[in-house]
Short mmCIF file of N, CA and C in Angstrom, two decimals:
data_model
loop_
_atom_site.label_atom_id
_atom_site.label_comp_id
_atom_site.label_asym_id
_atom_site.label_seq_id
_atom_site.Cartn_x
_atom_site.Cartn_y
_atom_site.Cartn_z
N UNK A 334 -56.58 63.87 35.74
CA UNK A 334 -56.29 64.71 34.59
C UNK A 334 -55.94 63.84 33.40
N UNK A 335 -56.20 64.49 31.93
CA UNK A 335 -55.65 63.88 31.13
C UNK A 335 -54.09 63.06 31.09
N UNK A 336 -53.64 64.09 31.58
CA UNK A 336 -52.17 63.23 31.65
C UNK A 336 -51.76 62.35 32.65
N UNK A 337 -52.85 61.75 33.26
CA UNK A 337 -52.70 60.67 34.56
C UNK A 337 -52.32 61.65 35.98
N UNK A 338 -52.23 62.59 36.12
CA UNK A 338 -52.17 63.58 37.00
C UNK A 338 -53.59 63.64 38.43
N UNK A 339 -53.22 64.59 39.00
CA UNK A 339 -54.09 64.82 40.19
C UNK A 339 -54.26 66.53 40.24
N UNK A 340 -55.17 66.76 39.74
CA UNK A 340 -55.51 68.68 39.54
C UNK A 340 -56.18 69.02 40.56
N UNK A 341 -56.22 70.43 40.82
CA UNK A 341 -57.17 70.64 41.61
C UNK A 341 -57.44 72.60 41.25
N UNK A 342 -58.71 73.17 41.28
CA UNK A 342 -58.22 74.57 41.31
C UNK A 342 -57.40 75.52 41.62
N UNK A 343 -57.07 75.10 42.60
CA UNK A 343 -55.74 75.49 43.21
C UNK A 343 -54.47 75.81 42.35
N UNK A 344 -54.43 74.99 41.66
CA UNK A 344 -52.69 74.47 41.00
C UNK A 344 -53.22 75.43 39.71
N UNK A 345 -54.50 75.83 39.44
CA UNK A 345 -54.78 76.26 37.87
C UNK A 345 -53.72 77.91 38.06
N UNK A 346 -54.17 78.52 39.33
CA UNK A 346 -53.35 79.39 39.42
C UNK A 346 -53.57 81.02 38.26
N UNK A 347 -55.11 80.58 38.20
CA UNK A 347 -55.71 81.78 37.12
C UNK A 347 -57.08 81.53 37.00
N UNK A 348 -57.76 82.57 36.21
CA UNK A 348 -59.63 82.29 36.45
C UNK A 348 -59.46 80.12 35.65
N UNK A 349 -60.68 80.26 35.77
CA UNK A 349 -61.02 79.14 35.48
C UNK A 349 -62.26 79.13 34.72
N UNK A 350 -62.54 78.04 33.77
CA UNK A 350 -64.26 78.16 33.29
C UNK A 350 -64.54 76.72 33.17
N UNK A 351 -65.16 75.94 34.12
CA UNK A 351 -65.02 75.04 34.64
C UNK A 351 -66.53 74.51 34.08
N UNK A 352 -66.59 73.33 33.54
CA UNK A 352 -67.83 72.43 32.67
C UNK A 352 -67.90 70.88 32.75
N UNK A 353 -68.51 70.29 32.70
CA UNK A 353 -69.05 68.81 32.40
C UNK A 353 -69.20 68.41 31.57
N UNK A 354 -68.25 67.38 31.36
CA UNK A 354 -68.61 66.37 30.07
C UNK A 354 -68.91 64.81 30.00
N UNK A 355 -68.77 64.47 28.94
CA UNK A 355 -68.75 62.94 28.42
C UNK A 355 -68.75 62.90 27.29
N UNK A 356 -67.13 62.10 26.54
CA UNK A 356 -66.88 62.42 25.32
C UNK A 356 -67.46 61.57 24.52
N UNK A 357 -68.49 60.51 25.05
CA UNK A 357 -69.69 60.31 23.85
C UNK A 357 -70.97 60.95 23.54
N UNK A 358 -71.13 62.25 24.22
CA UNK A 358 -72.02 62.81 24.13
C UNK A 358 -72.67 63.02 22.92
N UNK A 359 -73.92 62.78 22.35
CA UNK A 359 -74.51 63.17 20.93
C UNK A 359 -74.73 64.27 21.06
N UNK A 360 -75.10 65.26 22.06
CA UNK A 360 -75.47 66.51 22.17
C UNK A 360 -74.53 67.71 22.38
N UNK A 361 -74.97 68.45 23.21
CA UNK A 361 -74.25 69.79 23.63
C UNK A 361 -72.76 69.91 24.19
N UNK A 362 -72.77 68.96 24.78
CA UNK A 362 -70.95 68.74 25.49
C UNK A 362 -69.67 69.18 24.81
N UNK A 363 -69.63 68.95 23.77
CA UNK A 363 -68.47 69.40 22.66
C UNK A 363 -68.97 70.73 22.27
N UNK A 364 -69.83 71.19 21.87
CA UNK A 364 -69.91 72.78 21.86
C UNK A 364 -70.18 73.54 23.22
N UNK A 365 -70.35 72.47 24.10
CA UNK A 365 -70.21 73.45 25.78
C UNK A 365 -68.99 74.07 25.32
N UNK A 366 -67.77 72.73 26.23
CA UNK A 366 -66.34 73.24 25.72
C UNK A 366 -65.93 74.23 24.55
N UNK A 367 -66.08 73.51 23.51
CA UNK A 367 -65.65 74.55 22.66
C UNK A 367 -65.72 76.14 22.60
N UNK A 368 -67.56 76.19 23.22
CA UNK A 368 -67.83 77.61 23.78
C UNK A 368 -66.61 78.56 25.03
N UNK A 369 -66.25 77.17 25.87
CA UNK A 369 -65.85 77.78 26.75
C UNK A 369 -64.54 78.07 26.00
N UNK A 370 -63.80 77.35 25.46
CA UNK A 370 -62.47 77.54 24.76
C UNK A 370 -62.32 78.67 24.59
N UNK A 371 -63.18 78.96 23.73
CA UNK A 371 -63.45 80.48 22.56
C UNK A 371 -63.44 81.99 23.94
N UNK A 372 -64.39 81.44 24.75
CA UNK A 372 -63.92 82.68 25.82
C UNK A 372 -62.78 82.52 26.21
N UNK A 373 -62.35 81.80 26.57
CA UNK A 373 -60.86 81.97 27.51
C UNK A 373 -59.84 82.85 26.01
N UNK A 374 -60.20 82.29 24.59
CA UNK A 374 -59.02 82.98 24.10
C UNK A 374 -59.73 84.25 23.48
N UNK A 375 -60.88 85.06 24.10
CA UNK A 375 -60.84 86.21 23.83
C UNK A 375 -60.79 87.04 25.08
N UNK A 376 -60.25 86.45 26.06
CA UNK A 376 -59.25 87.50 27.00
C UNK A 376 -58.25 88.37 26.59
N UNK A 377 -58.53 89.34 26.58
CA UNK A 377 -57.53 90.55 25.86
C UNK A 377 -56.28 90.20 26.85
N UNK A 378 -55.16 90.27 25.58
CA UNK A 378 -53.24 90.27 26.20
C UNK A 378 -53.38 91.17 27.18
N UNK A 379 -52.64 90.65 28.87
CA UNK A 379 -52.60 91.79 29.60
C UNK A 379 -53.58 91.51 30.65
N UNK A 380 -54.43 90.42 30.55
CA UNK A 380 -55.13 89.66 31.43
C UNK A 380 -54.64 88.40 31.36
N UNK A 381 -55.35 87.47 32.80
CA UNK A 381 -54.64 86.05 32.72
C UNK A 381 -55.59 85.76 32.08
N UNK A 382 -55.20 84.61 31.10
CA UNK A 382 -55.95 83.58 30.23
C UNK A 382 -57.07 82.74 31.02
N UNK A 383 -57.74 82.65 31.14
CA UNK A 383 -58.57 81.39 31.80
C UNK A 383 -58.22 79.95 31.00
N UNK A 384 -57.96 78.35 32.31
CA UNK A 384 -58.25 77.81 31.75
C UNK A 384 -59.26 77.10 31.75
N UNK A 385 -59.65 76.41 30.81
CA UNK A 385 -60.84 75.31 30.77
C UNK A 385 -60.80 74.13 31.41
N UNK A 386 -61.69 73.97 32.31
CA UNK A 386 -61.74 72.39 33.17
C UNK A 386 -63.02 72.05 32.52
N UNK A 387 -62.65 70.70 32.03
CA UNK A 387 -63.76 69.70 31.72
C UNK A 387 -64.15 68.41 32.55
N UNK A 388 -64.69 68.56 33.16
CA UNK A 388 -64.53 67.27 34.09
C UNK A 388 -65.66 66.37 33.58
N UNK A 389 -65.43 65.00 32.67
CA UNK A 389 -66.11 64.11 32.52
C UNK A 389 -66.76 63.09 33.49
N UNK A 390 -68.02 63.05 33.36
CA UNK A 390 -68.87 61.78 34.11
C UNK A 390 -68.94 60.66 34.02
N UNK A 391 -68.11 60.71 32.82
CA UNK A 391 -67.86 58.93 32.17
C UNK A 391 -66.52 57.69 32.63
N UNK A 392 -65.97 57.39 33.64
CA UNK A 392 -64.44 57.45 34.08
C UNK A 392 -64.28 55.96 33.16
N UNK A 393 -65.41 54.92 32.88
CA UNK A 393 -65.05 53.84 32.84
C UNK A 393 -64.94 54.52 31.19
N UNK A 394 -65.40 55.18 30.19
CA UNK A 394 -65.20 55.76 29.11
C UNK A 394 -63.92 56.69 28.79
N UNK A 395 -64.40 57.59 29.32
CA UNK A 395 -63.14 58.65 29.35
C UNK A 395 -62.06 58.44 29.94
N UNK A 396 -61.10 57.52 29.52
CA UNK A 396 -59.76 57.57 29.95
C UNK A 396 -59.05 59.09 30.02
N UNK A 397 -57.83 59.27 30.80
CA UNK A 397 -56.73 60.47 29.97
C UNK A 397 -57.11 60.14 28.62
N UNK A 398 -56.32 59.03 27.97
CA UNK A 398 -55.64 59.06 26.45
C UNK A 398 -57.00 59.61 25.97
N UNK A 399 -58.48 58.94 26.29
CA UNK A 399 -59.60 59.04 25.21
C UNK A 399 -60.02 60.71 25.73
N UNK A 400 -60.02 61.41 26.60
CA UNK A 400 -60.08 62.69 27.01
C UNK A 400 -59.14 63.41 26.16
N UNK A 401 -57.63 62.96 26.27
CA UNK A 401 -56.98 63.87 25.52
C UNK A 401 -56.79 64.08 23.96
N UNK A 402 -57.08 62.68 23.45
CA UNK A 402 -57.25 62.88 21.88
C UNK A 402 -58.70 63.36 21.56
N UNK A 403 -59.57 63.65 22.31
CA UNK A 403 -60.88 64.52 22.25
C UNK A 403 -60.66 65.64 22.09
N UNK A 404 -59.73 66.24 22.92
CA UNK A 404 -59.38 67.81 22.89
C UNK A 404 -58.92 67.76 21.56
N UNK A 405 -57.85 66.74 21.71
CA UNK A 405 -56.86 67.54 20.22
C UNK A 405 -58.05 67.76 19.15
N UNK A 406 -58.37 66.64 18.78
CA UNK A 406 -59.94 66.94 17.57
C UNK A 406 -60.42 68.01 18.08
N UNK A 407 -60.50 68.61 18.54
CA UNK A 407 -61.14 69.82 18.55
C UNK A 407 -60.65 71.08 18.26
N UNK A 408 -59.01 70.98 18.18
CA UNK A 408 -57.94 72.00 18.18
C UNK A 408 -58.00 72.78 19.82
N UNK A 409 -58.16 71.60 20.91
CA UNK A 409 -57.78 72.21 21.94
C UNK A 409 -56.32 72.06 22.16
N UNK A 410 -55.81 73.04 22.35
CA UNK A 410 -53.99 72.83 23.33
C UNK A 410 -54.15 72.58 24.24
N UNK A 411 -52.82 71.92 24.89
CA UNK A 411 -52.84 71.66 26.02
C UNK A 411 -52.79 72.35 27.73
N UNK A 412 -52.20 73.93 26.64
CA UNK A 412 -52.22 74.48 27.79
C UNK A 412 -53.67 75.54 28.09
N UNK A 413 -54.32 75.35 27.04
CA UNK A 413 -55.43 75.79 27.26
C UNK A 413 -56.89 75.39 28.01
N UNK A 414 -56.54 73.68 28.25
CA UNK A 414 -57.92 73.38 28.89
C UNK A 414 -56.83 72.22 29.77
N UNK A 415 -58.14 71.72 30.55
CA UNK A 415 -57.26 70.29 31.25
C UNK A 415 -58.79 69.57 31.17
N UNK A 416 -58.49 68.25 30.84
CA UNK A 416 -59.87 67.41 30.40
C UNK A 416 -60.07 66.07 31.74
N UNK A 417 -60.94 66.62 33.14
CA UNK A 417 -60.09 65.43 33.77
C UNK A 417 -61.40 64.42 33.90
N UNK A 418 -60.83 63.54 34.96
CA UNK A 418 -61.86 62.00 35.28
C UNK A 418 -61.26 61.63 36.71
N UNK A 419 -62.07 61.10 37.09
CA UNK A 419 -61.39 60.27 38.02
C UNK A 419 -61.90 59.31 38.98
N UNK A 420 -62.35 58.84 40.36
CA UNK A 420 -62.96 57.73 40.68
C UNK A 420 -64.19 58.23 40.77
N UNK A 421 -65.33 57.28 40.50
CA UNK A 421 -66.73 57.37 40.75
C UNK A 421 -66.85 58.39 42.06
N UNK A 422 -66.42 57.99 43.34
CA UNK A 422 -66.90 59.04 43.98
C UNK A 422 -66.47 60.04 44.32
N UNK A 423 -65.07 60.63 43.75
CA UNK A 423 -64.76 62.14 42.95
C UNK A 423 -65.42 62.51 42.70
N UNK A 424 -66.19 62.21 41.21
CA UNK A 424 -66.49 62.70 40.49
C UNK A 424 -67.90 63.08 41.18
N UNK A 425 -68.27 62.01 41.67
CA UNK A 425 -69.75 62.49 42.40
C UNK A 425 -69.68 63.60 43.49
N UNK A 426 -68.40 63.82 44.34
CA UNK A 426 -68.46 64.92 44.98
C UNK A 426 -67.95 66.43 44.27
N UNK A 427 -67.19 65.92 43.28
CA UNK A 427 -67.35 67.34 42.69
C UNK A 427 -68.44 67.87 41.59
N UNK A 428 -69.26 66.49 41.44
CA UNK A 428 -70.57 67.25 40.36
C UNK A 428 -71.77 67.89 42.16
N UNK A 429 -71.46 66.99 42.76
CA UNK A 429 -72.23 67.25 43.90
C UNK A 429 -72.02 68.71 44.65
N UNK A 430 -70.68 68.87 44.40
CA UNK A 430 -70.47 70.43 44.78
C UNK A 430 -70.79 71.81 44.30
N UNK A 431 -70.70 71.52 43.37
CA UNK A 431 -71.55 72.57 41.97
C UNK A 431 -73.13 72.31 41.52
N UNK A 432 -73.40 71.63 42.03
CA UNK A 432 -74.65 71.45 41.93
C UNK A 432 -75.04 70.75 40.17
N UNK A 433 -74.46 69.86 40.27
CA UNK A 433 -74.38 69.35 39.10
C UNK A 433 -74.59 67.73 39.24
N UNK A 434 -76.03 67.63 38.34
CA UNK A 434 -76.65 66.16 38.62
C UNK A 434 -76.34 65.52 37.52
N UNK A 435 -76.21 63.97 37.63
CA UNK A 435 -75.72 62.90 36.29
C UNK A 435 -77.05 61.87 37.18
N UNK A 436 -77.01 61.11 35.95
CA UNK A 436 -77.37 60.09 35.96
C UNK A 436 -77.13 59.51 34.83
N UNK A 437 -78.09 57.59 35.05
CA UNK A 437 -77.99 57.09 33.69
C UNK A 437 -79.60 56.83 33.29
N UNK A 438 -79.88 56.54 32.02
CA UNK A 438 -81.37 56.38 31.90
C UNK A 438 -81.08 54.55 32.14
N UNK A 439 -82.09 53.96 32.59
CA UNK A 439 -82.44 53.08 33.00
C UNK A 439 -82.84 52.06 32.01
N UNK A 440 -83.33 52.80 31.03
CA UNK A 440 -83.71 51.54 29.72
C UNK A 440 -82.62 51.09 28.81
N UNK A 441 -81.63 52.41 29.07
CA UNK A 441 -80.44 51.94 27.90
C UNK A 441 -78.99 52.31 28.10
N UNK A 442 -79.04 52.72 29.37
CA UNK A 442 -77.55 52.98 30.45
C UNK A 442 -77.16 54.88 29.29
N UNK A 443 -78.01 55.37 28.56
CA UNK A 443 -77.30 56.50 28.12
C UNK A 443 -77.30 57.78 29.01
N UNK A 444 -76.35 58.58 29.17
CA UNK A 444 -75.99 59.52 30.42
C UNK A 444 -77.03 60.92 29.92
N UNK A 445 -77.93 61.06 31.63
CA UNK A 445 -77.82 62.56 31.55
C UNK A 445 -77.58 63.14 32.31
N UNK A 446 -77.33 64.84 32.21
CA UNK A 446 -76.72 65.23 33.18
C UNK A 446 -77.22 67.04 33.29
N UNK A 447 -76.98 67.70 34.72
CA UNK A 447 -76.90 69.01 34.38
C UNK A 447 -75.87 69.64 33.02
N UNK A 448 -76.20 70.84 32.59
CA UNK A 448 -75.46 71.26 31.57
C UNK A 448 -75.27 72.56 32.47
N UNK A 449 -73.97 73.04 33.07
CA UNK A 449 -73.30 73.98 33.79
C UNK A 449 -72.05 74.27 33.51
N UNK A 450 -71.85 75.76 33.13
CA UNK A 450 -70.58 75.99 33.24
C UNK A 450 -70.24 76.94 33.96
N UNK A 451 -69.09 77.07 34.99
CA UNK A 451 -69.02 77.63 35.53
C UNK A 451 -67.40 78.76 35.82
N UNK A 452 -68.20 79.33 35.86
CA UNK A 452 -67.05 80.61 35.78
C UNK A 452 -66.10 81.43 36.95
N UNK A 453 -64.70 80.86 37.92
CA UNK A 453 -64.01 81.30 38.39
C UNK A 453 -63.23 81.90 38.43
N UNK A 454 -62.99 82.83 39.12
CA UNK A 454 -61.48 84.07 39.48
C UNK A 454 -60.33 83.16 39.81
N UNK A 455 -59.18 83.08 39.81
CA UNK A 455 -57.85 82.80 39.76
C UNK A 455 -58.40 81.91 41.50
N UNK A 456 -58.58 82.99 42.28
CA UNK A 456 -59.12 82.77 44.04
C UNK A 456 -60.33 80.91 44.10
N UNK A 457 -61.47 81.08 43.05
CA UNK A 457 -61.69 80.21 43.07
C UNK A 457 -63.21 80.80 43.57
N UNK A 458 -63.20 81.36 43.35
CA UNK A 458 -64.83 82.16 43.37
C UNK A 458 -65.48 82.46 42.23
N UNK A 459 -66.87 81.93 42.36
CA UNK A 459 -67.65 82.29 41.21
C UNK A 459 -67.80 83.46 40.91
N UNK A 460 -67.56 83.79 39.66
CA UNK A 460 -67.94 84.95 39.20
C UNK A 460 -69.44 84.63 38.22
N UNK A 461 -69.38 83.94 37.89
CA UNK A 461 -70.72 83.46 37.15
C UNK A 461 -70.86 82.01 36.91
N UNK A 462 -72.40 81.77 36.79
CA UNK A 462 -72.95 80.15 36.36
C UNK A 462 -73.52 80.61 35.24
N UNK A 463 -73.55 79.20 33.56
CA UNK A 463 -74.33 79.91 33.11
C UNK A 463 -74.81 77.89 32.65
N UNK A 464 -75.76 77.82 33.00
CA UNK A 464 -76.61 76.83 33.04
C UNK A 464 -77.06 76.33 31.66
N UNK A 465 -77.09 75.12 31.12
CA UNK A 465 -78.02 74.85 30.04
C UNK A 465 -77.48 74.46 28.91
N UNK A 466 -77.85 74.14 27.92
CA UNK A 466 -76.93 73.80 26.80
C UNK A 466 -76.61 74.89 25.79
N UNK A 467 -77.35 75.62 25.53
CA UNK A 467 -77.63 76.81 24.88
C UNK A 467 -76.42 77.40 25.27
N UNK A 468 -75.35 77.89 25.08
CA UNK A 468 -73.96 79.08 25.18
C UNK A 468 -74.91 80.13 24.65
N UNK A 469 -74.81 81.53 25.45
CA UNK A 469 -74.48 82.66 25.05
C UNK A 469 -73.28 82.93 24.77
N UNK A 470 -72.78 83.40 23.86
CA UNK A 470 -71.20 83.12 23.88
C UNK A 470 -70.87 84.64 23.92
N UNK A 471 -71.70 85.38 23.64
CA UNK A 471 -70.99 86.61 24.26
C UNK A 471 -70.91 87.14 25.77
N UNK A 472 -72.17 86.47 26.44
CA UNK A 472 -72.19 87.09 27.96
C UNK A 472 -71.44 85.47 28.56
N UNK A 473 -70.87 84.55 27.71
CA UNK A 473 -69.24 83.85 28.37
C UNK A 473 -68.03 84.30 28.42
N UNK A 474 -68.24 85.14 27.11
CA UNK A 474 -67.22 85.92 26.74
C UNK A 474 -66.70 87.13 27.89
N UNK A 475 -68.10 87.75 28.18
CA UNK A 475 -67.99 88.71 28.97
C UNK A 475 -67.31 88.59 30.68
N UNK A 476 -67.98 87.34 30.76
CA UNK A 476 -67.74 86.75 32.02
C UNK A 476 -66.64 86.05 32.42
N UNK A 477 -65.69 85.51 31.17
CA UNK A 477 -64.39 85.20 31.65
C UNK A 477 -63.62 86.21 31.66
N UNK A 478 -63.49 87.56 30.56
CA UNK A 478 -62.94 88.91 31.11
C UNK A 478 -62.95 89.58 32.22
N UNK A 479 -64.61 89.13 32.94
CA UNK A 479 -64.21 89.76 34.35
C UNK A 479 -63.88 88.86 35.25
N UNK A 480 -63.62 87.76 35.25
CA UNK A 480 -62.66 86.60 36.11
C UNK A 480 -61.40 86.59 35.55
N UNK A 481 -61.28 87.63 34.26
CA UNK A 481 -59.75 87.45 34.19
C UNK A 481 -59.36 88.93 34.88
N UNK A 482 -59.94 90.07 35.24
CA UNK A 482 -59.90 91.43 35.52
C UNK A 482 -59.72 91.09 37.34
N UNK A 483 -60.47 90.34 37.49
CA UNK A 483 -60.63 90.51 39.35
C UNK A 483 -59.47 89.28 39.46
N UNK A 484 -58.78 88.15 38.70
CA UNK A 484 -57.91 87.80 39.22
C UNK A 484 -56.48 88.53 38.65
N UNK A 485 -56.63 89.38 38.01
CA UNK A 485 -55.42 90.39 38.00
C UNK A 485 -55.39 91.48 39.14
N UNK A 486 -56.34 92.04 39.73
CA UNK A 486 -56.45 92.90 40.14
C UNK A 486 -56.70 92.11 41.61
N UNK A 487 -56.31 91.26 41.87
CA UNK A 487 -56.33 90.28 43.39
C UNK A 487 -57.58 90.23 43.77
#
């Protein structure tokens, strides 16, 4: 985790909207997140908030500190997302678990990767994938309301 920590879904203890990054990304990665941000805070009061997991592919890049002053530029809080990293083969079993492929290109070491975000109930069950770089941001929108509805409603 950003804060030198050890996370796990478990401990989030509410839906989740769970994504991939790398905070040198030239592309989509920073408006993934941001997309996802924006759903979690249009959970209507009276539902649990979702938070945002970003889990970066970059560990020798993305420190905590360089993860967490990423968020802040973005006007993420802290209690709104958690930005984590951690050893090479972490990270490979949890992109491996979601079905989420990285690599590097070969001519110039620059990263690519699946673009997935994924959408959990408090329990830790998908309620939705929504694949690609492209955000719909209303059917994210839609989809963290009902991971915030089924983890209120157990």
């Amino acid at each position: 985790a950003a804060d030198g920590g050890t996370f796990t879904l478990a401990k989030a203890g509410r839906p989740v909207l769970l994504t991939f990054i790398f905070t040198e990304c030239p592309g989509a990665c920073p408006i993934v997140v941001e997309a996802a941000v924006s759903a979690a805070r249009a959970v209507p009061k009276g539902l649990p908030k979702p938070l945002v997991v970003a889990v970066s592919f970059d560990p020798r890049v993305d420190t905590p500190k360089v993860l967490g002053a990423w968020a802040k530029a973005r006007g993420i809080e802290p209690g709104e997302a958690k930005m984590l990293t951690g050893s090479v083969p972490d990270l490979t079993r949890v992109c491996e678990s979601y079905a989420v492929h990285v690599g590097r290109n070969a001519d110039d070491g620059s990263i690519f990767h699946t673009f997935a975000t994924l959408v959990l109930d408090a329990k830790g069950n998908v309620v939705a994938r929504h694949d690609g770089p492209e955000v719909d941001q209303k059917l994210l929108d839609e989809d963290a309301v009902e991971a915030a509805r089924r983890s209120k409603d157990g």
